[in-house]
Amino acid sequence: MGARAVRRAIRDGLPAWGVFVALLREPVLLMIGLLVASSALHAEERRPTRGERLALEGRCEVAIPELEKELEEVPSPESAHVAWRLGQCELRARDYARAAATLERALAIDPSLAEANLDLARARYHSGDLDGADAALRAGESLSGDAVWQLYRGMVDLSRGDAAAAVQALQRAVDINKATFQTRADPQAVEPAASYYLGIALRAAGEEDRARETLRGVADSWVGTDWATQANRALGRASGQAAWVMLGAGMEYDSNVVLAGRDTPLPADISDQSGFRGVWLAQGAADLAKWGDTSVGVQGSYLGRAHVKSDLQEFDSHFPTASVWLNHALRGDTHLRLRYDFGYAWVDNDPFLDSNGGRLSLIHAWSERSSTELFGTLFVDDYRVPDQDVPDPLNPLGLSCASPGVICGPSGLNERNERDRDGWGGGAGISHVWVLPVAGLPITPPSLSGGYTFTKFSAEGREYGHQAHRVFLGLWFALPWSLGLDLEGSYTNRIFDHPSTFPNQDALLAAASAPNHQYLLSQLHRREHAFTGEARLSAPIYDPFSLTAYYRYRDNRSTSDVFDYDQHVVGLVLNVTFARSQ
């Protein structure tokens, strides 16, 4: 089980994506046919060049510049083999447009190089050129006894809407694979991709019972792989992993640890609002039970932070969470999900927040490349650290403060009560995920997500009661060398029920020079516009290890100076992932 596969399983609510785009994202299939040693090659009497040997050894990062040089030096028709291996390496790097051009050059030099047609079909398919892929498969039809050829034949037919033809080709791919290969590790084996797409093709052909049986086989036999996750989503049930755990540790820099307002002075005991801190995290999940199309599981997480600067260590935190979920498939393309969440936070080793919440979701897959989730939420927050009351004037009319030089608040205002954040809220929203196949990109077409959420929160005190409207947009890219890039941005408009009980800086300055040292509050209702952005780059190192680099930005523009701030966070975390199959 790879770290990347578990990270994908963590993302709740993702649909079963594209008929052909899903293939592009799976490392299992990226290796299919890239270094396949053909019978024709075994029979060759010519001596391979150094670049060809490097390519056959899987050292494409070294082979590509060597092959490019040899391609200009080796005479025809031998140069066709050089171009073929160069095209295979470009396929491995997911540079599909360049791979297609290189393989076309190889076939122009030597049209009898039949296996190059199969690689050309793969390159064109992954770049979204279905007609070109179909033509290349027909040109290489002498390889129709090859499981890889039948796999791509079926996927091209499925993508073009010919479900019946796709079923025939994919069934042949499954049968050939079963008769030919004894181990899953064989680089020419096409499972579980062939069975997964066979299940999708059977569904498209109206054979729902066979489709579900085939998809269950993938989900149950390939537990811990991305294909099992895809199959479970297509079945409308939770991930087939019995259990997984991901641990991580690293460092991050925060430009505004205390979330200080732009024009707000720092507390006297804090010299700088920015600093470095250590971070450590844990995430995990386990399936508890399954019966029919219903499943139950648990999920948990922990996030800890420890600051390097001594004057920021009062912001050290621990935040464990736990969830229980129930998933039920209403039919093949629609399922219902109920989840309960609990979280408890400590700040500076003192209890800070106790949170309980629930989420009910209805998820419908419109196709194999898009799905929509409608959801509703309820939550209750209990903050364990109360705010402090600001002294009132001695005179009820507000003529003077208690002590000379002390600034006091408005008469009769109990800030401790009015700033009580305890309360409950609810919301509703919609999100949609789909894949955008873009021909010619050297990377996998992006997965695009977006949505809207409305939230209403009622607090014990008048400071924090509000309603919020949030919109978000996300993009996921698969990059060469199995890198993954996640981008997300959001905008939130918060409309508060009352004016703020916190004074603005100009009010404090005026109070400092006023005879009675009493500040005045704005009578305008508090409003906030929050903008967030995040970028995460994930890189596998050596299974089960991976690295995640990230950047987060938050700009909270508020009519109250205390809540008007921005923040930049940059971090690097080393992850290790473990999984246990059923």
Short mmCIF file of N, CA and C in Angstrom, two decimals, residues 115-184:
data_model
loop_
_atom_site.label_atom_id
_atom_site.label_comp_id
_atom_site.label_asym_id
_atom_site.label_seq_id
_atom_site.Cartn_x
_atom_site.Cartn_y
_atom_site.Cartn_z
N GLU A 115 4.96 -2.88 -32.31
CA GLU A 115 4.72 -2.56 -30.90
C GLU A 115 4.77 -1.07 -30.62
N ALA A 116 5.42 -0.32 -31.49
CA ALA A 116 5.42 1.13 -31.31
C ALA A 116 4.02 1.69 -31.51
N ASN A 117 3.20 1.00 -32.32
CA ASN A 117 1.81 1.44 -32.49
C ASN A 117 1.03 1.35 -31.18
N LEU A 118 1.30 0.32 -30.39
CA LEU A 118 0.61 0.19 -29.11
C LEU A 118 1.01 1.33 -28.17
N ASP A 119 2.30 1.65 -28.13
CA ASP A 119 2.74 2.76 -27.30
C ASP A 119 2.19 4.09 -27.82
N LEU A 120 2.10 4.22 -29.14
CA LEU A 120 1.52 5.43 -29.72
C LEU A 120 0.05 5.55 -29.34
N ALA A 121 -0.66 4.43 -29.34
CA ALA A 121 -2.07 4.45 -28.92
C ALA A 121 -2.19 4.91 -27.47
N ARG A 122 -1.28 4.45 -26.63
CA ARG A 122 -1.30 4.85 -25.22
C ARG A 122 -1.05 6.35 -25.08
N ALA A 123 -0.05 6.85 -25.82
CA ALA A 123 0.27 8.28 -25.73
C ALA A 123 -0.90 9.13 -26.20
N ARG A 124 -1.51 8.74 -27.31
CA ARG A 124 -2.64 9.52 -27.82
C ARG A 124 -3.85 9.42 -26.88
N TYR A 125 -4.07 8.25 -26.33
CA TYR A 125 -5.20 8.07 -25.40
C TYR A 125 -5.05 8.98 -24.19
N HIS A 126 -3.86 8.99 -23.60
CA HIS A 126 -3.64 9.79 -22.40
C HIS A 126 -3.67 11.29 -22.68
N SER A 127 -3.45 11.69 -23.91
CA SER A 127 -3.53 13.11 -24.26
C SER A 127 -4.92 13.49 -24.73
N GLY A 128 -5.86 12.54 -24.71
CA GLY A 128 -7.25 12.83 -25.07
C GLY A 128 -7.57 12.68 -26.54
N ASP A 129 -6.63 12.17 -27.35
CA ASP A 129 -6.85 11.98 -28.79
C ASP A 129 -7.40 10.57 -29.01
N LEU A 130 -8.70 10.40 -28.83
CA LEU A 130 -9.29 9.06 -28.94
C LEU A 130 -9.28 8.54 -30.37
N ASP A 131 -9.52 9.40 -31.35
CA ASP A 131 -9.49 8.96 -32.74
C ASP A 131 -8.09 8.52 -33.12
N GLY A 132 -7.08 9.28 -32.68
CA GLY A 132 -5.70 8.89 -32.97
C GLY A 132 -5.32 7.60 -32.29
N ALA A 133 -5.80 7.40 -31.06
CA ALA A 133 -5.52 6.16 -30.35
C ALA A 133 -6.17 4.98 -31.06
N ASP A 134 -7.39 5.17 -31.54
CA ASP A 134 -8.09 4.12 -32.28
C ASP A 134 -7.32 3.75 -33.54
N ALA A 135 -6.81 4.74 -34.27
CA ALA A 135 -6.06 4.47 -35.50
C ALA A 135 -4.78 3.70 -35.19
N ALA A 136 -4.09 4.07 -34.11
CA ALA A 136 -2.85 3.38 -33.75
C ALA A 136 -3.13 1.94 -33.33
N LEU A 137 -4.22 1.71 -32.62
CA LEU A 137 -4.57 0.34 -32.24
C LEU A 137 -4.88 -0.51 -33.47
N ARG A 138 -5.58 0.06 -34.42
CA ARG A 138 -5.89 -0.69 -35.65
C ARG A 138 -4.61 -1.00 -36.42
N ALA A 139 -3.67 -0.05 -36.43
CA ALA A 139 -2.41 -0.29 -37.13
C ALA A 139 -1.59 -1.38 -36.44
N GLY A 140 -1.76 -1.51 -35.14
CA GLY A 140 -1.02 -2.54 -34.39
C GLY A 140 -1.88 -3.72 -34.03
N GLU A 141 -2.87 -4.04 -34.87
CA GLU A 141 -3.83 -5.09 -34.54
C GLU A 141 -3.20 -6.47 -34.48
N SER A 142 -1.99 -6.61 -35.01
CA SER A 142 -1.30 -7.89 -34.91
C SER A 142 -0.98 -8.23 -33.46
N LEU A 143 -1.06 -7.24 -32.58
CA LEU A 143 -0.79 -7.45 -31.15
C LEU A 143 -2.07 -7.69 -30.36
N SER A 144 -3.17 -7.99 -31.04
CA SER A 144 -4.45 -8.13 -30.35
C SER A 144 -4.47 -9.30 -29.37
N GLY A 145 -3.51 -10.18 -29.43
CA GLY A 145 -3.40 -11.24 -28.44
C GLY A 145 -2.73 -10.79 -27.17
N ASP A 146 -2.33 -9.53 -27.12
CA ASP A 146 -1.66 -8.96 -25.96
C ASP A 146 -2.71 -8.34 -25.03
N ALA A 147 -2.60 -8.61 -23.73
CA ALA A 147 -3.57 -8.07 -22.77
C ALA A 147 -3.56 -6.55 -22.75
N VAL A 148 -2.37 -5.94 -22.91
CA VAL A 148 -2.29 -4.48 -22.90
C VAL A 148 -3.05 -3.90 -24.09
N TRP A 149 -2.90 -4.53 -25.27
CA TRP A 149 -3.62 -4.05 -26.46
C TRP A 149 -5.13 -4.10 -26.22
N GLN A 150 -5.63 -5.22 -25.67
CA GLN A 150 -7.06 -5.36 -25.42
C GLN A 150 -7.53 -4.36 -24.35
N LEU A 151 -6.69 -4.08 -23.37
CA LEU A 151 -7.04 -3.10 -22.34
C LEU A 151 -7.29 -1.73 -22.97
N TYR A 152 -6.35 -1.29 -23.81
CA TYR A 152 -6.52 0.03 -24.42
C TYR A 152 -7.62 0.03 -25.47
N ARG A 153 -7.81 -1.10 -26.14
CA ARG A 153 -8.92 -1.20 -27.08
C ARG A 153 -10.24 -0.98 -26.34
N GLY A 154 -10.37 -1.62 -25.18
CA GLY A 154 -11.59 -1.49 -24.41
C GLY A 154 -11.78 -0.09 -23.85
N MET A 155 -10.71 0.53 -23.37
CA MET A 155 -10.85 1.86 -22.79
C MET A 155 -11.16 2.91 -23.86
N VAL A 156 -10.58 2.75 -25.04
CA VAL A 156 -10.91 3.68 -26.13
C VAL A 156 -12.38 3.52 -26.52
N ASP A 157 -12.83 2.27 -26.66
CA ASP A 157 -14.24 2.04 -27.00
C ASP A 157 -15.17 2.61 -25.93
N LEU A 158 -14.82 2.41 -24.67
CA LEU A 158 -15.64 2.90 -23.58
C LEU A 158 -15.70 4.43 -23.59
N SER A 159 -14.57 5.07 -23.81
CA SER A 159 -14.53 6.53 -23.84
C SER A 159 -15.30 7.10 -25.02
N ARG A 160 -15.42 6.33 -26.09
CA ARG A 160 -16.16 6.79 -27.27
C ARG A 160 -17.63 6.40 -27.21
N GLY A 161 -18.05 5.76 -26.12
CA GLY A 161 -19.46 5.46 -25.92
C GLY A 161 -19.92 4.12 -26.44
N ASP A 162 -19.01 3.27 -26.90
CA ASP A 162 -19.38 1.94 -27.39
C ASP A 162 -19.18 0.93 -26.27
N ALA A 163 -20.15 0.87 -25.35
CA ALA A 163 -20.01 0.03 -24.17
C ALA A 163 -19.93 -1.45 -24.51
N ALA A 164 -20.71 -1.90 -25.50
CA ALA A 164 -20.72 -3.32 -25.86
C ALA A 164 -19.35 -3.77 -26.35
N ALA A 165 -18.75 -2.98 -27.24
CA ALA A 165 -17.41 -3.32 -27.74
C ALA A 165 -16.39 -3.26 -26.62
N ALA A 166 -16.55 -2.30 -25.71
CA ALA A 166 -15.62 -2.18 -24.60
C ALA A 166 -15.68 -3.41 -23.70
N VAL A 167 -16.89 -3.92 -23.44
CA VAL A 167 -17.03 -5.12 -22.61
C VAL A 167 -16.29 -6.29 -23.24
N GLN A 168 -16.43 -6.48 -24.55
CA GLN A 168 -15.75 -7.59 -25.22
C GLN A 168 -14.24 -7.47 -25.10
N ALA A 169 -13.70 -6.29 -25.38
CA ALA A 169 -12.25 -6.11 -25.34
C ALA A 169 -11.71 -6.25 -23.92
N LEU A 170 -12.37 -5.65 -22.96
CA LEU A 170 -11.88 -5.70 -21.59
C LEU A 170 -12.00 -7.10 -21.01
N GLN A 171 -13.04 -7.85 -21.39
CA GLN A 171 -13.15 -9.23 -20.94
C GLN A 171 -12.01 -10.06 -21.51
N ARG A 172 -11.65 -9.80 -22.78
CA ARG A 172 -10.50 -10.50 -23.37
C ARG A 172 -9.21 -10.14 -22.64
N ALA A 173 -9.06 -8.86 -22.26
CA ALA A 173 -7.87 -8.46 -21.51
C ALA A 173 -7.78 -9.21 -20.18
N VAL A 174 -8.91 -9.33 -19.48
CA VAL A 174 -8.94 -10.06 -18.22
C VAL A 174 -8.58 -11.53 -18.44
N ASP A 175 -9.15 -12.14 -19.47
CA ASP A 175 -8.91 -13.57 -19.73
C ASP A 175 -7.46 -13.82 -20.13
N ILE A 176 -6.92 -12.98 -21.01
CA ILE A 176 -5.52 -13.15 -21.43
C ILE A 176 -4.59 -12.98 -20.24
N ASN A 177 -4.86 -11.98 -19.43
CA ASN A 177 -4.02 -11.75 -18.25
C ASN A 177 -4.04 -12.96 -17.32
N LYS A 178 -5.24 -13.51 -17.10
CA LYS A 178 -5.38 -14.65 -16.19
C LYS A 178 -4.64 -15.87 -16.71
N ALA A 179 -4.66 -16.07 -18.02
CA ALA A 179 -4.02 -17.24 -18.61
C ALA A 179 -2.52 -17.09 -18.75
N THR A 180 -2.04 -15.86 -18.72
CA THR A 180 -0.63 -15.61 -19.04
C THR A 180 0.24 -15.37 -17.83
N PHE A 181 -0.27 -14.60 -16.86
CA PHE A 181 0.59 -14.14 -15.77
C PHE A 181 0.22 -14.83 -14.47
N GLN A 182 1.27 -15.25 -13.76
CA GLN A 182 1.07 -15.98 -12.52
C GLN A 182 1.18 -15.08 -11.29
N THR A 183 1.82 -13.92 -11.44
CA THR A 183 2.00 -13.02 -10.30
C THR A 183 1.50 -11.63 -10.65
N ARG A 184 1.07 -10.91 -9.64
CA ARG A 184 0.60 -9.54 -9.84
C ARG A 184 1.75 -8.60 -10.18
#
